[in-house]
XYZ file of C-alpha atoms in Angstrom:
771
model
C -81.676 -124.961 -108.748
C -83.580 -121.704 -108.857
C -83.873 -120.333 -105.298
C -87.206 -118.787 -106.224
C -88.541 -122.135 -107.418
C -87.370 -123.845 -104.224
C -89.116 -121.169 -102.162
C -92.349 -121.736 -104.103
C -92.301 -125.457 -103.402
C -91.354 -124.846 -99.799
C -94.455 -122.690 -99.492
C -96.655 -125.304 -101.176
C -95.501 -128.021 -98.799
C -95.989 -125.728 -95.812
C -99.564 -124.913 -96.886
C -100.501 -128.541 -97.455
C -103.523 -128.463 -95.114
C -105.410 -125.615 -96.871
C -104.318 -127.000 -100.261
C -105.795 -130.409 -99.471
C -109.016 -128.803 -98.209
C -109.314 -126.642 -101.322
C -108.815 -129.597 -103.650
C -111.369 -131.665 -101.743
C -113.932 -128.951 -102.407
C -112.872 -128.532 -106.050
C -113.049 -132.283 -106.654
C -116.588 -132.440 -105.247
C -117.690 -129.521 -107.441
C -115.921 -131.101 -110.423
C -117.777 -134.376 -110.035
C -121.102 -132.528 -109.754
C -120.387 -130.568 -112.935
C -119.186 -133.638 -114.807
C -122.391 -135.534 -114.087
C -124.439 -132.804 -115.797
C -122.655 -132.901 -119.165
C -125.177 -133.716 -121.883
C -124.602 -136.418 -124.475
C -124.523 -136.022 -128.249
C -122.921 -139.249 -129.397
C -124.707 -139.624 -132.729
C -122.914 -139.509 -136.064
C -125.027 -136.452 -136.979
C -123.239 -134.427 -134.308
C -119.840 -134.659 -135.957
C -119.958 -131.453 -138.019
C -119.305 -128.068 -136.439
C -122.510 -125.944 -136.244
C -120.968 -123.134 -138.318
C -120.517 -125.354 -141.378
C -122.655 -124.023 -144.306
C -124.079 -127.462 -145.115
C -124.903 -127.991 -141.441
C -126.729 -124.662 -141.359
C -128.607 -125.449 -144.582
C -129.603 -128.891 -143.331
C -130.997 -127.481 -140.100
C -132.922 -124.802 -142.054
C -134.330 -127.535 -144.277
C -135.342 -129.637 -141.273
C -137.183 -126.650 -139.802
C -139.476 -126.794 -142.855
C -139.524 -130.557 -143.304
C -139.044 -132.157 -139.872
C -137.485 -135.537 -140.415
C -138.866 -138.425 -138.433
C -136.561 -141.394 -137.825
C -137.540 -144.399 -139.944
C -136.588 -148.036 -139.486
C -137.352 -151.097 -141.564
C -138.518 -154.497 -140.371
C -137.973 -157.335 -142.830
C -139.959 -160.515 -142.193
C -137.682 -163.086 -143.792
C -139.255 -166.144 -145.416
C -138.500 -168.629 -148.181
C -141.815 -167.682 -149.804
C -142.816 -164.177 -148.632
C -146.154 -164.405 -150.499
C -147.559 -167.304 -148.483
C -150.777 -166.455 -146.592
C -149.103 -167.360 -143.270
C -146.358 -164.767 -143.891
C -148.893 -162.111 -144.844
C -150.957 -162.884 -141.752
C -147.935 -162.410 -139.527
C -147.081 -159.179 -141.347
C -150.582 -157.871 -140.645
C -150.404 -158.902 -136.996
C -147.056 -157.180 -136.491
C -148.274 -154.066 -138.284
C -151.359 -153.874 -136.058
C -149.208 -154.324 -132.930
C -146.924 -151.510 -134.026
C -149.824 -149.207 -134.871
C -151.045 -149.598 -131.284
C -147.850 -147.971 -129.972
C -148.267 -144.172 -129.565
C -145.756 -142.336 -131.743
C -145.161 -145.281 -134.109
C -146.526 -145.303 -137.673
C -145.983 -148.498 -139.721
C -146.390 -148.556 -143.511
C -146.194 -151.564 -145.818
C -147.184 -152.603 -149.328
C -149.832 -154.741 -147.675
C -151.172 -151.657 -145.869
C -151.470 -149.758 -149.157
C -153.263 -152.699 -150.722
C -155.667 -153.027 -147.770
C -156.644 -149.364 -148.081
C -157.634 -149.930 -151.699
C -159.186 -153.338 -150.953
C -160.824 -153.137 -147.485
C -162.085 -156.715 -147.662
C -158.616 -158.247 -148.030
C -157.907 -161.455 -146.084
C -154.690 -163.505 -146.135
C -156.208 -166.409 -148.048
C -154.505 -168.098 -151.011
C -156.639 -166.032 -153.394
C -156.025 -162.823 -151.462
C -152.284 -163.556 -151.322
C -152.170 -164.086 -155.096
C -154.026 -160.816 -155.728
C -151.729 -158.920 -153.401
C -148.645 -160.406 -155.066
C -149.857 -159.233 -158.468
C -150.443 -155.755 -157.037
C -147.105 -155.459 -155.201
C -145.004 -156.737 -158.109
C -146.845 -154.749 -160.768
C -144.732 -151.694 -159.983
C -141.092 -151.247 -159.051
C -141.994 -148.766 -156.320
C -142.466 -151.206 -153.439
C -139.323 -153.175 -154.269
C -137.270 -149.987 -154.521
C -138.537 -148.902 -151.116
C -137.598 -152.224 -149.512
C -141.246 -153.058 -148.745
C -141.177 -156.287 -150.746
C -138.314 -158.378 -152.010
C -137.030 -161.825 -152.788
C -137.230 -163.482 -149.419
C -139.027 -160.921 -147.260
C -142.010 -158.687 -146.577
C -141.043 -155.241 -145.324
C -142.487 -152.728 -142.889
C -141.349 -149.098 -142.842
C -141.819 -147.752 -139.323
C -141.777 -144.002 -138.684
C -140.949 -142.840 -135.151
C -142.337 -139.622 -133.700
C -139.103 -138.855 -131.836
C -137.665 -135.389 -131.383
C -134.714 -136.420 -129.203
C -132.511 -139.474 -128.613
C -134.289 -140.445 -125.388
C -137.682 -140.574 -127.104
C -136.144 -142.437 -130.061
C -134.634 -145.060 -127.765
C -137.938 -145.524 -125.950
C -139.819 -146.066 -129.229
C -137.154 -148.445 -130.529
C -137.492 -150.465 -127.330
C -141.251 -150.565 -127.849
C -140.789 -151.729 -131.452
C -138.377 -154.440 -130.301
C -140.867 -155.596 -127.692
C -143.673 -155.756 -130.272
C -141.487 -157.815 -132.608
C -140.535 -160.190 -129.801
C -144.171 -160.621 -128.667
C -145.599 -161.174 -132.136
C -146.723 -164.769 -132.807
C -144.183 -166.442 -135.064
C -145.284 -168.777 -137.847
C -142.843 -171.434 -138.997
C -142.904 -169.854 -142.463
C -141.152 -166.722 -141.113
C -137.491 -167.395 -140.315
C -136.999 -164.157 -138.402
C -137.392 -160.399 -138.404
C -134.432 -158.282 -139.475
C -134.032 -154.765 -138.083
C -132.583 -152.186 -140.443
C -132.081 -148.438 -140.151
C -129.903 -145.597 -138.943
C -131.873 -145.059 -135.677
C -130.812 -148.491 -134.413
C -127.222 -147.806 -135.455
C -127.151 -144.385 -133.790
C -128.731 -145.714 -130.600
C -126.135 -148.470 -130.400
C -123.259 -146.067 -131.082
C -124.412 -143.736 -128.323
C -124.745 -146.590 -125.858
C -121.394 -148.142 -126.831
C -119.527 -144.847 -126.618
C -120.961 -144.221 -123.132
C -120.033 -147.713 -121.998
C -116.463 -147.347 -123.293
C -115.443 -145.354 -120.225
C -117.393 -147.564 -117.825
C -115.582 -150.644 -119.094
C -112.202 -148.987 -119.285
C -111.979 -147.280 -115.869
C -112.066 -150.446 -113.731
C -109.406 -152.106 -115.909
C -107.142 -149.088 -115.779
C -107.759 -148.619 -112.053
C -106.676 -152.158 -111.307
C -103.562 -151.689 -113.394
C -102.643 -148.453 -111.616
C -102.975 -150.118 -108.218
C -100.932 -153.138 -109.288
C -98.171 -151.151 -110.977
C -97.744 -148.535 -108.247
C -97.612 -151.190 -105.554
C -95.192 -153.283 -107.606
C -92.829 -150.391 -108.348
C -92.958 -148.353 -105.154
C -94.185 -151.029 -102.710
C -96.088 -148.503 -100.605
C -99.782 -148.054 -99.858
C -99.104 -144.431 -98.935
C -97.628 -143.773 -102.343
C -100.605 -145.508 -103.934
C -103.080 -143.260 -102.078
C -101.158 -140.117 -103.041
C -101.061 -141.123 -106.721
C -104.719 -142.198 -106.884
C -106.054 -139.087 -105.117
C -103.993 -136.722 -107.279
C -104.963 -138.635 -110.411
C -108.672 -138.719 -109.619
C -108.737 -135.033 -108.758
C -106.994 -134.069 -112.003
C -109.442 -136.094 -114.093
C -112.482 -134.733 -112.224
C -111.336 -131.148 -112.805
C -110.560 -131.872 -116.464
C -113.991 -133.369 -117.154
C -115.720 -130.548 -115.240
C -113.884 -128.024 -117.416
C -115.728 -129.478 -120.404
C -119.055 -128.634 -118.754
C -117.950 -125.045 -118.134
C -116.746 -124.750 -121.749
C -120.089 -125.989 -123.069
C -118.789 -129.266 -124.510
C -120.814 -132.469 -124.811
C -120.058 -136.169 -124.603
C -119.557 -137.380 -128.181
C -118.304 -140.521 -129.914
C -114.713 -139.663 -128.925
C -115.320 -138.129 -125.497
C -113.996 -141.242 -123.751
C -110.571 -140.223 -125.010
C -110.566 -136.977 -122.989
C -110.436 -138.436 -119.452
C -108.276 -141.264 -120.772
C -105.642 -138.958 -122.261
C -105.648 -136.674 -119.228
C -105.382 -139.667 -116.907
C -102.459 -141.400 -118.608
C -100.553 -138.132 -119.108
C -101.112 -137.058 -115.503
C -100.123 -140.484 -114.239
C -96.953 -140.370 -116.329
C -96.038 -136.978 -114.832
C -96.727 -138.281 -111.342
C -94.452 -141.240 -112.038
C -91.693 -138.882 -113.252
C -91.939 -136.817 -110.064
C -92.293 -139.809 -107.730
C -89.396 -141.677 -109.369
C -87.142 -138.696 -108.810
C -88.405 -138.400 -105.232
C -87.702 -142.018 -104.303
C -84.138 -141.634 -105.610
C -82.956 -140.091 -102.308
C -79.160 -139.879 -101.769
C -77.704 -141.149 -98.498
C -76.605 -137.751 -97.150
C -79.688 -135.663 -98.021
C -82.652 -134.989 -95.707
C -86.006 -136.225 -97.085
C -87.645 -132.767 -96.881
C -84.778 -131.134 -98.758
C -84.780 -133.974 -101.258
C -88.509 -133.547 -101.926
C -87.935 -129.898 -102.803
C -84.998 -130.888 -105.028
C -87.068 -133.558 -106.829
C -89.914 -131.125 -107.499
C -87.570 -128.412 -108.749
C -85.531 -130.884 -110.801
C -88.637 -132.179 -112.596
C -90.334 -128.800 -112.965
C -88.718 -127.880 -116.280
C -89.187 -131.191 -118.146
C -92.719 -131.746 -116.830
C -93.693 -128.155 -117.628
C -92.124 -128.270 -121.086
C -93.683 -131.630 -121.950
C -97.103 -130.543 -120.649
C -96.898 -127.307 -122.613
C -96.002 -129.238 -125.755
C -98.908 -131.628 -125.192
C -101.314 -128.752 -124.516
C -100.285 -127.016 -127.723
C -100.399 -130.290 -129.623
C -103.957 -131.132 -128.616
C -105.055 -127.511 -129.035
C -103.906 -127.857 -132.664
C -106.951 -130.101 -133.215
C -108.987 -126.892 -133.194
C -108.254 -126.700 -136.950
C -110.494 -129.725 -137.509
C -113.879 -129.257 -139.155
C -115.176 -132.274 -137.217
C -116.858 -130.991 -134.063
C -116.036 -133.849 -131.640
C -112.376 -133.813 -132.686
C -112.174 -130.046 -132.288
C -113.836 -130.212 -128.877
C -111.727 -133.194 -127.842
C -108.532 -131.277 -128.649
C -109.497 -128.129 -126.762
C -110.991 -130.113 -123.886
C -107.892 -132.291 -123.517
C -105.580 -129.274 -123.710
C -107.522 -127.604 -120.889
C -107.497 -130.794 -118.838
C -103.732 -131.239 -119.264
C -103.114 -127.677 -118.112
C -105.198 -128.325 -114.989
C -103.369 -131.605 -114.402
C -100.034 -129.762 -114.449
C -101.259 -127.556 -111.610
C -102.392 -130.647 -109.706
C -99.030 -132.397 -110.106
C -97.095 -129.485 -108.571
C -99.551 -128.473 -105.846
C -101.782 -131.323 -104.693
C -99.275 -134.141 -105.144
C -96.464 -132.493 -103.070
C -99.002 -131.799 -100.342
C -100.099 -135.444 -100.409
C -96.491 -136.645 -100.344
C -95.829 -134.640 -97.233
C -99.121 -135.360 -95.486
C -98.939 -139.105 -96.145
C -95.177 -139.315 -95.618
C -94.665 -141.355 -98.757
C -91.392 -143.315 -98.440
C -88.304 -142.897 -100.609
C -86.036 -145.612 -101.944
C -83.979 -145.520 -98.779
C -86.932 -146.870 -96.803
C -88.538 -149.031 -99.527
C -86.232 -149.874 -102.463
C -87.793 -149.507 -105.925
C -87.960 -152.641 -108.072
C -85.563 -151.876 -110.933
C -82.869 -154.566 -110.915
C -83.817 -155.960 -114.346
C -84.083 -152.491 -115.857
C -80.698 -151.449 -114.453
C -79.068 -154.521 -115.976
C -80.542 -153.822 -119.415
C -79.839 -150.091 -119.275
C -76.221 -150.756 -118.398
C -75.718 -152.552 -121.701
C -77.651 -150.081 -123.865
C -74.959 -147.433 -124.550
C -72.464 -149.937 -125.944
C -75.199 -151.905 -127.737
C -76.622 -148.830 -129.490
C -73.136 -147.654 -130.483
C -72.303 -150.972 -132.129
C -75.602 -151.126 -134.037
C -75.936 -147.406 -134.767
C -75.703 -147.907 -138.539
C -78.487 -150.484 -138.354
C -80.816 -148.899 -135.824
C -81.035 -145.377 -137.285
C -81.343 -146.272 -141.013
C -83.707 -149.123 -140.106
C -85.985 -146.825 -138.104
C -86.014 -144.223 -140.881
C -86.739 -146.862 -143.548
C -89.691 -148.275 -141.607
C -90.988 -144.741 -141.029
C -90.737 -144.032 -144.775
C -92.707 -147.189 -145.571
C -95.316 -146.101 -143.033
C -95.622 -142.719 -144.737
C -96.230 -144.449 -148.070
C -98.851 -146.638 -146.389
C -100.796 -143.497 -145.443
C -100.419 -141.413 -148.594
C -100.171 -144.197 -151.162
C -98.355 -144.027 -154.486
C -100.138 -142.291 -157.400
C -101.166 -144.877 -159.959
C -99.865 -147.817 -157.910
C -101.149 -147.744 -154.337
C -104.314 -146.046 -153.114
C -104.142 -143.880 -149.967
C -105.204 -145.361 -146.671
C -108.927 -146.084 -146.514
C -111.081 -143.578 -144.662
C -114.027 -145.158 -142.876
C -117.156 -142.973 -143.034
C -119.743 -145.717 -143.457
C -121.957 -145.984 -140.382
C -121.278 -149.714 -140.332
C -117.611 -148.930 -139.623
C -118.819 -147.828 -136.187
C -120.776 -151.020 -135.424
C -119.340 -154.289 -134.202
C -119.522 -156.790 -137.069
C -120.738 -159.541 -134.726
C -123.960 -157.703 -133.849
C -127.332 -158.537 -135.447
C -127.879 -154.924 -136.569
C -124.646 -155.105 -138.569
C -125.641 -158.386 -140.221
C -129.162 -157.112 -140.937
C -127.928 -153.949 -142.655
C -125.465 -155.946 -144.750
C -128.364 -158.237 -145.736
C -130.465 -155.243 -146.765
C -127.665 -153.788 -148.868
C -127.119 -157.120 -150.598
C -130.811 -157.743 -151.332
C -132.311 -154.260 -151.743
C -129.778 -151.473 -152.073
C -128.325 -148.570 -150.217
C -129.449 -146.895 -147.041
C -127.792 -143.520 -147.423
C -130.329 -140.748 -147.992
C -129.777 -137.461 -149.793
C -132.413 -134.765 -149.267
C -132.975 -132.550 -152.281
C -134.360 -129.147 -151.298
C -136.173 -127.258 -154.050
C -137.165 -123.626 -153.490
C -139.386 -121.847 -155.977
C -140.742 -118.333 -156.409
C -144.186 -119.588 -157.296
C -146.255 -122.466 -155.954
C -144.811 -125.963 -156.027
C -148.344 -127.225 -156.695
C -148.335 -125.543 -160.107
C -148.711 -128.421 -162.631
C -145.797 -127.071 -164.661
C -143.540 -127.174 -161.596
C -144.741 -130.647 -160.623
C -144.127 -131.879 -164.162
C -140.520 -130.613 -163.996
C -140.061 -132.201 -160.564
C -141.308 -135.512 -161.962
C -138.827 -135.323 -164.849
C -136.086 -134.576 -162.339
C -137.122 -137.515 -160.092
C -137.211 -139.924 -163.050
C -133.766 -138.820 -164.204
C -132.361 -139.098 -160.679
C -133.775 -142.608 -160.298
C -131.840 -143.697 -163.383
C -128.496 -142.610 -161.884
C -125.998 -145.278 -160.983
C -126.247 -146.522 -157.375
C -129.614 -144.765 -156.798
C -132.096 -147.151 -155.209
C -135.199 -144.975 -155.117
C -136.477 -141.411 -155.356
C -139.585 -140.250 -153.511
C -141.017 -136.787 -154.076
C -144.249 -134.818 -154.456
C -145.251 -136.654 -157.630
C -144.796 -140.086 -156.068
C -148.290 -139.774 -154.625
C -149.673 -139.000 -158.074
C -147.976 -142.121 -159.416
C -149.512 -144.280 -156.684
C -152.985 -142.821 -157.271
C -152.684 -143.577 -160.967
C -151.399 -147.090 -160.254
C -154.257 -147.840 -157.862
C -156.771 -146.584 -160.399
C -155.367 -148.036 -163.605
C -152.476 -150.384 -162.799
C -150.044 -148.018 -164.548
C -147.595 -146.034 -162.402
C -146.245 -143.797 -165.179
C -147.406 -140.196 -165.417
C -148.461 -138.723 -168.762
C -145.804 -136.825 -170.699
C -148.370 -134.519 -172.297
C -148.510 -131.247 -170.307
C -152.310 -130.956 -170.529
C -152.900 -134.547 -169.431
C -150.420 -134.094 -166.605
C -152.143 -130.869 -165.520
C -155.482 -132.659 -165.383
C -153.994 -135.387 -163.165
C -152.200 -132.921 -160.862
C -154.980 -130.394 -160.548
C -156.066 -131.445 -157.061
C -152.645 -131.600 -155.362
C -153.508 -128.727 -153.046
C -156.598 -130.618 -151.929
C -154.465 -133.699 -151.343
C -152.218 -131.648 -149.051
C -155.145 -131.212 -146.702
C -156.152 -134.876 -146.763
C -152.790 -136.685 -146.924
C -150.302 -135.879 -144.119
C -147.625 -137.951 -145.913
C -147.675 -135.498 -148.832
C -146.978 -132.595 -146.465
C -143.605 -134.198 -145.810
C -142.673 -133.336 -149.410
C -144.476 -130.024 -150.004
C -144.455 -127.121 -147.548
C -148.170 -126.568 -147.041
C -147.569 -123.194 -145.404
C -145.761 -121.353 -148.202
C -146.124 -123.815 -151.112
C -142.658 -122.605 -152.203
C -140.583 -125.459 -150.784
C -140.429 -129.079 -151.853
C -138.194 -131.997 -151.084
C -137.219 -135.235 -152.761
C -135.662 -138.147 -150.911
C -132.934 -139.947 -152.857
C -131.744 -143.301 -151.487
C -128.411 -144.508 -152.864
C -125.843 -147.260 -152.323
C -122.634 -145.278 -152.001
C -120.841 -145.177 -148.665
C -117.669 -143.220 -149.466
C -117.329 -139.452 -149.673
C -116.511 -139.621 -153.394
C -119.777 -141.555 -153.990
C -121.801 -138.763 -152.438
C -119.959 -136.076 -154.397
C -120.568 -137.992 -157.632
C -124.277 -138.236 -156.805
C -124.391 -134.541 -155.960
C -122.875 -133.640 -159.349
C -125.263 -135.994 -161.177
C -128.294 -134.513 -159.414
C -127.157 -131.001 -160.315
C -126.945 -131.987 -163.986
C -130.356 -133.698 -163.853
C -131.889 -130.591 -162.290
C -130.451 -128.316 -164.950
C -131.951 -130.469 -167.713
C -135.326 -130.906 -165.975
C -135.764 -127.245 -165.002
C -134.422 -125.797 -168.239
C -137.092 -124.206 -170.366
C -139.661 -124.217 -167.542
C -140.802 -120.611 -166.990
C -142.453 -121.508 -163.672
C -139.050 -122.535 -162.310
C -137.299 -119.298 -163.173
C -135.333 -118.251 -160.100
C -135.836 -121.651 -158.435
C -132.947 -123.352 -156.681
C -131.985 -126.923 -155.842
C -129.639 -127.910 -153.023
C -128.610 -131.286 -151.623
C -128.789 -131.390 -147.820
C -129.262 -133.975 -145.111
C -127.406 -136.146 -142.645
C -125.692 -138.226 -145.339
C -124.137 -135.064 -146.756
C -122.835 -134.130 -143.316
C -121.472 -137.633 -142.822
C -119.695 -137.409 -146.179
C -118.125 -134.125 -145.102
C -116.829 -135.848 -141.993
C -115.036 -138.343 -144.206
C -113.628 -135.554 -146.356
C -112.340 -133.796 -143.226
C -110.579 -136.793 -141.674
C -107.412 -136.769 -143.771
C -106.998 -132.945 -143.639
C -107.470 -133.212 -139.878
C -104.707 -135.801 -139.708
C -102.314 -133.776 -141.878
C -103.035 -130.322 -140.446
C -103.123 -131.285 -136.786
C -100.024 -133.461 -137.077
C -98.069 -130.728 -138.865
C -99.114 -128.063 -136.363
C -98.455 -130.382 -133.408
C -94.992 -131.320 -134.689
C -94.101 -127.673 -135.328
C -95.272 -126.548 -131.885
C -93.449 -129.364 -130.117
C -90.297 -128.579 -132.077
C -90.534 -124.938 -130.985
C -90.950 -126.017 -127.347
C -87.962 -128.349 -127.646
C -85.894 -125.605 -129.255
C -86.868 -123.081 -126.591
C -85.951 -125.454 -123.776
C -82.813 -127.074 -125.189
C -81.696 -124.581 -127.905
C -80.094 -127.110 -130.332
C -82.225 -127.629 -133.477
C -80.292 -130.687 -134.693
C -80.631 -132.474 -131.352
C -84.329 -131.641 -131.227
C -84.926 -133.190 -134.636
C -83.250 -136.355 -133.375
C -85.406 -136.213 -130.256
C -88.535 -136.539 -132.400
C -87.292 -139.732 -134.085
C -89.016 -142.091 -131.589
C -92.413 -140.399 -131.861
C -92.386 -140.064 -135.648
C -91.106 -143.633 -136.004
C -93.856 -144.961 -133.722
C -96.622 -143.025 -135.500
C -95.646 -143.968 -139.048
C -94.965 -147.618 -138.238
C -98.319 -147.711 -136.453
C -100.081 -146.497 -139.597
C -98.180 -149.157 -141.541
C -99.593 -151.751 -139.155
C -103.084 -150.310 -139.594
C -102.715 -150.545 -143.351
C -101.565 -154.168 -143.190
C -104.382 -155.197 -140.834
C -107.094 -153.262 -142.694
C -107.843 -150.914 -139.782
C -109.443 -147.783 -141.307
C -108.999 -144.154 -140.489
C -112.130 -143.044 -138.661
C -113.227 -140.372 -136.223
C -111.216 -142.025 -133.429
C -108.156 -143.542 -135.127
C -107.488 -140.253 -136.927
C -106.430 -138.934 -133.501
C -103.637 -141.470 -133.063
C -100.928 -139.267 -134.579
C -101.668 -136.248 -132.387
C -102.231 -138.369 -129.271
C -98.998 -140.328 -129.663
C -96.936 -137.291 -130.593
C -98.437 -135.180 -127.828
C -97.858 -137.910 -125.221
C -94.581 -139.591 -126.152
C -92.687 -136.309 -126.520
C -92.779 -136.231 -122.704
C -90.254 -139.043 -122.738
C -87.883 -137.256 -125.084
C -88.011 -134.029 -123.087
C -87.195 -135.852 -119.861
C -84.482 -137.874 -121.596
C -82.729 -134.819 -123.045
C -83.136 -132.835 -119.857
C -81.202 -135.435 -117.887
C -78.828 -136.100 -120.788
C -77.636 -132.483 -120.548
C -77.667 -132.760 -116.775
C -75.262 -135.701 -117.041
C -72.790 -134.045 -119.423
C -69.272 -134.058 -117.968
C -66.009 -135.922 -118.042
C -67.707 -139.142 -119.125
C -68.757 -137.689 -122.482
C -71.805 -139.066 -124.252
C -71.298 -142.465 -122.615
C -71.587 -140.978 -119.130
C -74.433 -138.660 -120.118
C -76.413 -141.573 -121.568
C -75.911 -143.637 -118.433
C -77.102 -140.785 -116.249
C -80.140 -140.150 -118.467
C -80.991 -143.839 -118.513
C -80.711 -144.062 -114.735
C -82.690 -140.937 -113.872
C -85.218 -140.722 -116.723
C -85.075 -144.176 -118.277
C -86.885 -145.984 -115.484
C -89.811 -143.525 -115.318
C -89.950 -143.543 -119.141
C -90.330 -147.321 -119.076
C -92.836 -147.154 -116.201
C -94.836 -144.332 -117.828
C -94.925 -146.132 -121.173
C -96.253 -149.275 -119.553
C -98.890 -147.176 -117.821
C -99.860 -145.390 -121.044
C -99.927 -148.579 -123.095
C -101.969 -150.454 -120.494
C -104.334 -147.501 -120.113
C -105.121 -147.311 -123.804
C -105.119 -151.085 -124.164
C -107.954 -151.094 -121.644
C -110.106 -149.659 -124.425
C -109.850 -153.020 -126.176
C -112.682 -154.114 -123.858
C -114.977 -151.589 -125.552
C -117.651 -152.925 -127.904
C -117.386 -149.711 -129.941
C -115.017 -150.505 -132.869
C -113.441 -147.030 -133.330
C -112.603 -146.746 -129.623
C -111.387 -150.341 -129.495
C -109.183 -149.829 -132.552
C -107.857 -146.563 -131.167
C -106.932 -148.181 -127.865
C -105.136 -151.195 -129.335
C -103.249 -149.245 -132.004
C -102.248 -146.411 -129.656
C -100.962 -148.867 -127.044
C -98.788 -150.445 -129.727
C -97.528 -147.007 -130.754
C -96.455 -146.217 -127.181
C -94.447 -149.437 -127.002
C -92.820 -148.668 -130.363
C -91.897 -145.190 -129.132
C -90.295 -146.661 -126.008
C -88.365 -149.132 -128.156
C -87.036 -146.241 -130.238
C -86.266 -144.228 -127.081
C -83.846 -146.927 -125.965
C -82.427 -147.845 -129.379
C -82.756 -145.443 -132.304
C -82.445 -142.274 -130.206
C -79.128 -143.191 -128.483
C -77.843 -144.552 -131.808
C -78.651 -141.227 -133.495
C -76.772 -139.402 -130.743
C -73.713 -141.609 -131.300
C -73.825 -140.757 -135.004
C -74.221 -137.045 -134.347
C -71.507 -136.871 -131.680
C -69.066 -139.206 -133.481
C -67.845 -140.525 -130.138
C -66.995 -143.985 -128.872
C -68.099 -145.528 -125.562
C -65.566 -144.926 -122.794
C -66.660 -147.946 -120.737
C -67.287 -151.611 -121.377
C -70.575 -153.019 -122.569
C -71.682 -154.300 -119.179
C -71.139 -151.284 -116.920
C -74.160 -150.660 -114.710
C -76.363 -147.687 -115.502
C -76.016 -146.437 -111.948
C -72.574 -144.919 -112.537
C -72.821 -141.112 -112.445
C -70.523 -138.439 -113.827
C -68.979 -136.573 -110.920
C -70.408 -133.256 -112.126
C -73.970 -134.516 -111.694
C -73.674 -135.871 -108.142
C -75.378 -133.857 -105.444
């Protein structure tokens, strides 16, 4: 024991009163700061603000502010019946009465051209002929086989306003009189999805904390059988989490779709460290004073807890390489929180132990009879099966690696989930409604095409080229519709003549497009596609079916080729540029960044942890063996995900770093006490000592970690629920390898034989390690 370290802990225990007062104040300030953290849980907030496409999209939106749009589909066996049209009109009028809500339908367009329309059989027949005479309304999802559609624009500049308008729309739909001809109203659109994701991600923590709290109380009371110990653990744990969350406010972080994982990871890691320290404390020898033993326990656990915390801090900080903003913030936030928790474990917790007089095992024996019986048989068991356990673990890990990366030409890599529906519970109506829309209409992903010109976009020559570009884009595979500046010219021509095609002759086109600048003043919808201020910016909205990152990249390449052909030979477009921007592009980049995030962060985390292991224990070969349980657990977990169809998404991509950064604690503690137990008993005696001193807290901490993450299974947010279930399984796999593959690997490396029988209790200690 370092005399200096013992003096430090002696001082901490002596100053327990001011330490407790200081932490009470810090905890209060931490809670106040945590409450003020703003929320940004939408999918659009995933990309880091410095990303070039993010910057371009925000510049584009400054010119063309994008209003959220949702679709209401009135489902009916015969959507052209007068009763269905009457209900469509009634719902549209109810929506138009809501401030900030603008409904548009094919029926609305027809009514503007035919003010005397009434939903009679004759009027319904005339409207049907009008709506089906062009493909425009069907492509926009405003009419279809089995429904009448309403596009509803929301004047919402922030999530709170969006949610309020969505609630008003829902209320209008629920209040609308329902004719028997209308089976129901389907709600479709990204605003509903984003609102649900934000709500579900916020509720993840609210659902998880009570479950985890109950488990902590039950486990601590079961193991240590002391209310005083329970109070010390809960107060230290709560303070560490409050300080960790408050640190996010000071660092400028926000609550995102993965923010629930920050307090969770800090909590389970802190609780594991508290269990390590408390388990050593309760193991009081007969002839040692409790005060002296407390100092010994703190000093004895200082190195492994510090080393494991440092490794975890570096591991989570490695997520800073990610190009996904919430993952980057989550890594840095968690690393900061873990560092603060380390301070709490070695300052606040000793003060609480002393102030509350938490009992040791001499006063209240710890429940460990079953564990001791199993641990006593492990050394001999792992020696006998060493040639099965180690090759078996490595083989399963290799299969797991193949499950992630795939086999070129034979097995595709693991699926990456970037579709917004991957973030919505499949049992919810919004999920079913969006699937219905995709099956009956087409895609919902939107690409914004930003065209910048040196001259005026309203020049007929420019508009003619834009129309050629829009027509070519609409013919691309998986493109549902294209809306641009010339769409309004097409509708004017269709209303006047029944033909929605624009003339190919330049002079005839110029005659039709000559009053576009006048239309800009009269039609606010057109100003959403032409910048009325400079007349040098235009946009086209391309709706497509693709959901994967490769689908978006293919569309982007096709649009670039279409633009080159449409703009070529057009003098008015000399020096013009076209760029694809928008939220769908950013979402596609998130998908493209998931696998690099997994590979880069895992590699950096593994390298940093290896360096920490090597610095603490010096032997490179032993350290490689020490990582067997974590690597085995991670790769077998991904194998399980592959077999069950669980995708990689913004949450599950963090499993590798989380498991590696958390389970390495066990290996550090195991090897620390393995070396501590080296002596006349050889590896057999060292294993028994390590299993006695570190094995029980490893088992206890793993149960705590697994139960903590399993509590996320109560979340209605699929990525968080999947992360919790899969990570809990990974912790249990790591513990299994800790007590099987790791000792077996040591037997192979040492080439020794057990010196005792198979049933010797794990409580036997080498003489050199007795105090």
